[in-house]
Amino acid sequence: MSNKTNLAKQALSAHSWMGVFLGALLFWVCLSGTLVVFHQEMERWEQPAVLEMADTNAETVQKAFDNFTAKHKEDTEHFFVVFPTSGIPRLVVENDHVAYFADQQGNLLEKEQSPLTKMLVNWHLYLHLPMSWGMILVSALGAIICALVISGIIAHKRILKDAFRLRTGSTGQQYQIDLHNRFGVWAAPFHLIIGITGTYFGLAGVMIVIVAQLFYNGDRQAVMDTVFTPEPELHQTIEPVNVGKAFEQALTMEPNGKPIFMTVHEPGTEGQFIEIYTEIPGRMLYSENFRFDAAGNFISTGGYKKGAWGKQLVYSLYRLHFGQFAGMAGKVLYFVLGIMLTLLCTSGMKIWFNKRAADDALPRIWTALVWSTFIGVTAVSTYSLLAHTAPVVILWGVIAVAILLGWKVSVISLKHWQIATAVSLAVLLLVYAITHQHGLFNLASLQLNLPIVAFIAYCLYRIKRPQ
Amino acid sequence: MMYLLATLLSLATVSGFYLSWKQQASRALWLSIGLLVVSCIGWSYAAGWEYGLVYALCIPSMLVWLFIWQQRKSLGVNKAIPHSPAAKVSAKLAASHMGRLLVVLIIQALISLLLTLVFCYLLPLEDVNRMALGIVLLPLVWALLSYQLLQSRFYWRSLSIQMVVGLLSAGGLAVQGGLI
């Protein structure tokens, strides 16, 4: 056997091991990541009838803030005002405990409730594990994605010869292999972007601990301050916060920018200050931050826009990972590529099952796991519409029961799972129509309901097709 | 207008790759690589270099399906895959796989972290830039280490070498941090 063939064989063995052993986790992280690209649209979908607006002004912001602080006097370390230019065209005022929408006059409307979106985002960030461990595990999967890209390319002996091949029919195995390799090779830049940026979220904390111990006498905050601009130290007389004045100035300081949100740090103390986060068009940076004292007088910027390249890079990782740039175009791009990445996980597993060709329950369990994940998400969504809470136990309960069924009941086929998925989605739409009659034909509801209808149609098409 | 031009450049890049593949022509391949660079510039003009680079690298991975789909071939009627008896899974085998998983997720994470940091702190950069470089390099180093270990026919030897590298990196960092 030639050295090249040997290398490819060994690479394939490493590739299969990583892909198969972490297949389920990779599938969940990739699928949830693909879904949460539209987390802002999901929030709107959860409350479609809320008043929407294109932008706001200083007077409205001040009035909404005053109304909120008058109503909610409980202790909090922050107040937040989320602006309609944040990606969700709504004005929201909140503290650490509760959030309200506001209208164009600054009057408070209904409470913000997005339990489903929060559940899905937590699924992607932590896999619903305890936060630190979950985040480290998910971040480790980022490095595994990079390792799969590298081993997959080395293992692919005919990378150039097969670059445009897609062979259907026969046992279907060649189709799965071609699909897997074409997705893997052509979308490799995207996979590396996701892998590298994904690793950052959990592992940066570990890196900071080591760097702090070695170079900063154990002072983690000092390490953080080298990357993220430290908070200003103020000693002011305690007075009402002038958020309107700060907002007005931030608009003029970055005329092309889109204010995302405002934070009032340590309210009611001598050190309270206002920070406004503004998205800079054309830049991957999360924001440039403008800081003001409680009276609304400008103090400084966060210095991200023109800071050291390292600072800019770190502050750009969020948008780069979640596709939160360039509006809907960036989201659609990431959604389609995210579907490809998710299909890469499922096709890889199918190839492994077919090669193994063992007559046991594993392929059935895998099919159950994949399709029950959709059913589980749909079940939680339906429940959240009725109960305004999204318990993770429903998602994992559905998956656990499905795995048990896949293992023990051999007559349940792919077709049955597809029927169950289509039915559960239809029930979701029905419950949505009943619970949200007023907002049913809003953009906020249609932009998710129409893709759900399309997915039902896809399931029906798959059900009708011979398998 | 610039967006349309940039999209056409990406399409031309993919078309070039397709032609080079179809005709097995290396000149067309180099031309397509050149077009990819030009499309990067085009996208950068249209959307700024940060968004532009992402578009230029990611959009071809979708456009390529126009050609893959057009090129698809059928291998004939569907056949069932012959199945063999169920494979036996022993507790020992499962434990060995779990062990490897822990090595990849924990030990190699630590080794790659130490190796990345010692490298970054050798470079004449500001601390913030070292950290940023480390964030980008860490997953790549981790990926290479795990690939190296899992493809190796001499698992224990590879793991031992990697652990020695990790210890040396830790020592190096301790020297850099003035702890030794």
Tab-separated table of N, CA, C and O in Angstrom, chain A residues 372-418:
chain	number	residue	atom	x	y	z
A	372	SER	N	-36.619	12.883	16.170
A	372	SER	CA	-37.275	13.256	17.433
A	372	SER	C	-36.772	14.610	17.927
A	372	SER	O	-37.450	15.282	18.700
A	373	THR	N	-35.588	15.014	17.467
A	373	THR	CA	-35.101	16.344	17.851
A	373	THR	C	-36.048	17.414	17.273
A	373	THR	O	-36.415	18.364	17.968
A	374	PHE	N	-36.460	17.206	16.019
A	374	PHE	CA	-37.428	18.142	15.419
A	374	PHE	C	-38.755	18.081	16.182
A	374	PHE	O	-39.366	19.107	16.468
A	375	ILE	N	-39.169	16.856	16.485
A	375	ILE	CA	-40.461	16.700	17.185
A	375	ILE	C	-40.367	17.337	18.579
A	375	ILE	O	-41.292	18.018	19.028
A	376	GLY	N	-39.230	17.132	19.244
A	376	GLY	CA	-39.026	17.700	20.581
A	376	GLY	C	-39.075	19.220	20.559
A	376	GLY	O	-39.757	19.841	21.385
A	377	VAL	N	-38.381	19.812	19.594
A	377	VAL	CA	-38.390	21.281	19.481
A	377	VAL	C	-39.816	21.771	19.217
A	377	VAL	O	-40.277	22.752	19.804
A	378	THR	N	-40.521	21.050	18.344
A	378	THR	CA	-41.898	21.429	18.024
A	378	THR	C	-42.793	21.298	19.254
A	378	THR	O	-43.643	22.163	19.519
A	379	ALA	N	-42.590	20.227	20.028
A	379	ALA	CA	-43.408	20.015	21.227
A	379	ALA	C	-43.177	21.138	22.245
A	379	ALA	O	-44.134	21.672	22.822
A	380	VAL	N	-41.907	21.509	22.455
A	380	VAL	CA	-41.622	22.613	23.389
A	380	VAL	C	-42.245	23.910	22.873
A	380	VAL	O	-42.807	24.691	23.648
A	381	SER	N	-42.146	24.121	21.560
A	381	SER	CA	-42.697	25.354	20.985
A	381	SER	C	-44.197	25.417	21.237
A	381	SER	O	-44.735	26.466	21.637
A	382	THR	N	-44.883	24.299	20.998
A	382	THR	CA	-46.336	24.264	21.188
A	382	THR	C	-46.676	24.522	22.656
A	382	THR	O	-47.569	25.316	22.975
A	383	TYR	N	-45.932	23.861	23.529
A	383	TYR	CA	-46.181	24.028	24.967
A	383	TYR	C	-45.949	25.487	25.380
A	383	TYR	O	-46.725	26.051	26.150
A	384	SER	N	-44.896	26.099	24.834
A	384	SER	CA	-44.576	27.481	25.239
A	384	SER	C	-45.656	28.465	24.782
A	384	SER	O	-45.884	29.486	25.423
A	385	LEU	N	-46.321	28.143	23.676
A	385	LEU	CA	-47.409	29.021	23.214
A	385	LEU	C	-48.572	29.003	24.201
A	385	LEU	O	-49.247	30.008	24.412
A	386	LEU	N	-48.775	27.834	24.821
A	386	LEU	CA	-49.899	27.686	25.735
A	386	LEU	C	-49.551	28.106	27.160
A	386	LEU	O	-50.370	28.697	27.863
A	387	ALA	N	-48.323	27.790	27.589
A	387	ALA	CA	-47.981	27.969	29.007
A	387	ALA	C	-46.970	29.089	29.251
A	387	ALA	O	-46.635	29.368	30.410
A	388	HIS	N	-46.443	29.719	28.195
A	388	HIS	CA	-45.444	30.789	28.311
A	388	HIS	C	-44.207	30.351	29.078
A	388	HIS	O	-43.594	31.135	29.807
A	389	THR	N	-43.869	29.106	28.957
A	389	THR	CA	-42.616	28.592	29.516
A	389	THR	C	-42.157	27.465	28.590
A	389	THR	O	-42.992	26.834	27.934
A	390	ALA	N	-40.844	27.253	28.516
A	390	ALA	CA	-40.325	26.247	27.579
A	390	ALA	C	-39.411	25.275	28.317
A	390	ALA	O	-38.190	25.402	28.265
A	391	PRO	N	-40.005	24.301	29.022
A	391	PRO	CA	-39.176	23.390	29.811
A	391	PRO	C	-38.324	22.466	28.931
A	391	PRO	O	-38.860	21.822	28.019
A	392	VAL	N	-37.036	22.412	29.248
A	392	VAL	CA	-36.128	21.588	28.437
A	392	VAL	C	-36.470	20.107	28.589
A	392	VAL	O	-36.131	19.300	27.728
A	393	VAL	N	-37.143	19.787	29.681
A	393	VAL	CA	-37.465	18.378	29.929
A	393	VAL	C	-38.349	17.818	28.802
A	393	VAL	O	-38.266	16.623	28.482
A	394	ILE	N	-39.139	18.670	28.163
A	394	ILE	CA	-39.986	18.185	27.056
A	394	ILE	C	-39.095	17.757	25.885
A	394	ILE	O	-39.251	16.671	25.329
A	395	LEU	N	-38.136	18.628	25.548
A	395	LEU	CA	-37.235	18.316	24.432
A	395	LEU	C	-36.499	17.003	24.689
A	395	LEU	O	-36.525	16.084	23.868
A	396	TRP	N	-35.847	16.929	25.850
A	396	TRP	CA	-35.018	15.744	26.135
A	396	TRP	C	-35.880	14.517	26.414
A	396	TRP	O	-35.464	13.385	26.129
A	397	GLY	N	-37.080	14.749	26.960
A	397	GLY	CA	-38.011	13.640	27.195
A	397	GLY	C	-38.428	13.008	25.880
A	397	GLY	O	-38.404	11.781	25.726
A	398	VAL	N	-38.792	13.857	24.910
A	398	VAL	CA	-39.202	13.344	23.588
A	398	VAL	C	-38.046	12.573	22.947
A	398	VAL	O	-38.229	11.463	22.424
A	399	ILE	N	-36.846	13.139	23.033
A	399	ILE	CA	-35.686	12.466	22.412
A	399	ILE	C	-35.429	11.117	23.106
A	399	ILE	O	-35.196	10.100	22.442
A	400	ALA	N	-35.510	11.110	24.446
A	400	ALA	CA	-35.245	9.872	25.194
A	400	ALA	C	-36.270	8.793	24.845
A	400	ALA	O	-35.898	7.635	24.589
A	401	VAL	N	-37.546	9.184	24.789
A	401	VAL	CA	-38.593	8.201	24.455
A	401	VAL	C	-38.375	7.678	23.036
A	401	VAL	O	-38.491	6.477	22.768
A	402	ALA	N	-38.034	8.594	22.128
A	402	ALA	CA	-37.829	8.184	20.730
A	402	ALA	C	-36.652	7.216	20.615
A	402	ALA	O	-36.723	6.231	19.872
A	403	ILE	N	-35.580	7.493	21.332
A	403	ILE	CA	-34.416	6.596	21.284
A	403	ILE	C	-34.826	5.205	21.789
A	403	ILE	O	-34.461	4.175	21.200
A	404	LEU	N	-35.606	5.195	22.855
A	404	LEU	CA	-36.085	3.926	23.415
A	404	LEU	C	-36.942	3.183	22.379
A	404	LEU	O	-36.783	1.978	22.173
A	405	LEU	N	-37.809	3.939	21.700
A	405	LEU	CA	-38.659	3.320	20.677
A	405	LEU	C	-37.808	2.796	19.506
A	405	LEU	O	-38.033	1.692	19.011
A	406	GLY	N	-36.843	3.612	19.096
A	406	GLY	CA	-35.966	3.203	17.999
A	406	GLY	C	-35.198	1.933	18.344
A	406	GLY	O	-34.955	1.078	17.485
A	407	TRP	N	-34.846	1.814	19.590
A	407	TRP	CA	-34.067	0.668	20.049
A	407	TRP	C	-34.928	-0.590	20.142
A	407	TRP	O	-34.562	-1.661	19.637
A	408	LYS	N	-36.119	-0.430	20.730
A	408	LYS	CA	-36.926	-1.606	21.061
A	408	LYS	C	-37.969	-1.984	20.006
A	408	LYS	O	-38.370	-3.133	19.918
A	409	VAL	N	-38.455	-0.974	19.246
A	409	VAL	CA	-39.546	-1.273	18.298
A	409	VAL	C	-39.001	-1.192	16.875
A	409	VAL	O	-38.863	-0.102	16.320
A	410	SER	N	-38.722	-2.350	16.308
A	410	SER	CA	-38.034	-2.347	15.008
A	410	SER	C	-38.951	-1.959	13.845
A	410	SER	O	-38.462	-1.631	12.769
A	411	VAL	N	-40.281	-1.997	14.062
A	411	VAL	CA	-41.169	-1.666	12.929
A	411	VAL	C	-41.269	-0.167	12.668
A	411	VAL	O	-41.781	0.267	11.637
A	412	ILE	N	-40.790	0.639	13.619
A	412	ILE	CA	-40.854	2.097	13.394
A	412	ILE	C	-39.773	2.478	12.384
A	412	ILE	O	-38.582	2.261	12.621
A	413	SER	N	-40.216	3.044	11.265
A	413	SER	CA	-39.256	3.380	10.204
A	413	SER	C	-39.106	4.897	10.088
A	413	SER	O	-39.797	5.662	10.772
A	414	LEU	N	-38.226	5.273	9.176
A	414	LEU	CA	-37.992	6.693	8.891
A	414	LEU	C	-39.313	7.391	8.535
A	414	LEU	O	-39.574	8.516	8.971
A	415	LYS	N	-40.126	6.695	7.746
A	415	LYS	CA	-41.402	7.261	7.305
A	415	LYS	C	-42.282	7.653	8.510
A	415	LYS	O	-42.910	8.705	8.522
A	416	HIS	N	-42.300	6.782	9.518
A	416	HIS	CA	-43.115	7.070	10.709
A	416	HIS	C	-42.627	8.331	11.420
A	416	HIS	O	-43.424	9.148	11.872
A	417	TRP	N	-41.311	8.475	11.492
A	417	TRP	CA	-40.759	9.668	12.152
A	417	TRP	C	-41.097	10.918	11.356
A	417	TRP	O	-41.382	11.974	11.921
A	418	GLN	N	-41.061	10.783	10.036
A	418	GLN	CA	-41.381	11.951	9.199
A	418	GLN	C	-42.855	12.330	9.338
A	418	GLN	O	-43.194	13.519	9.398
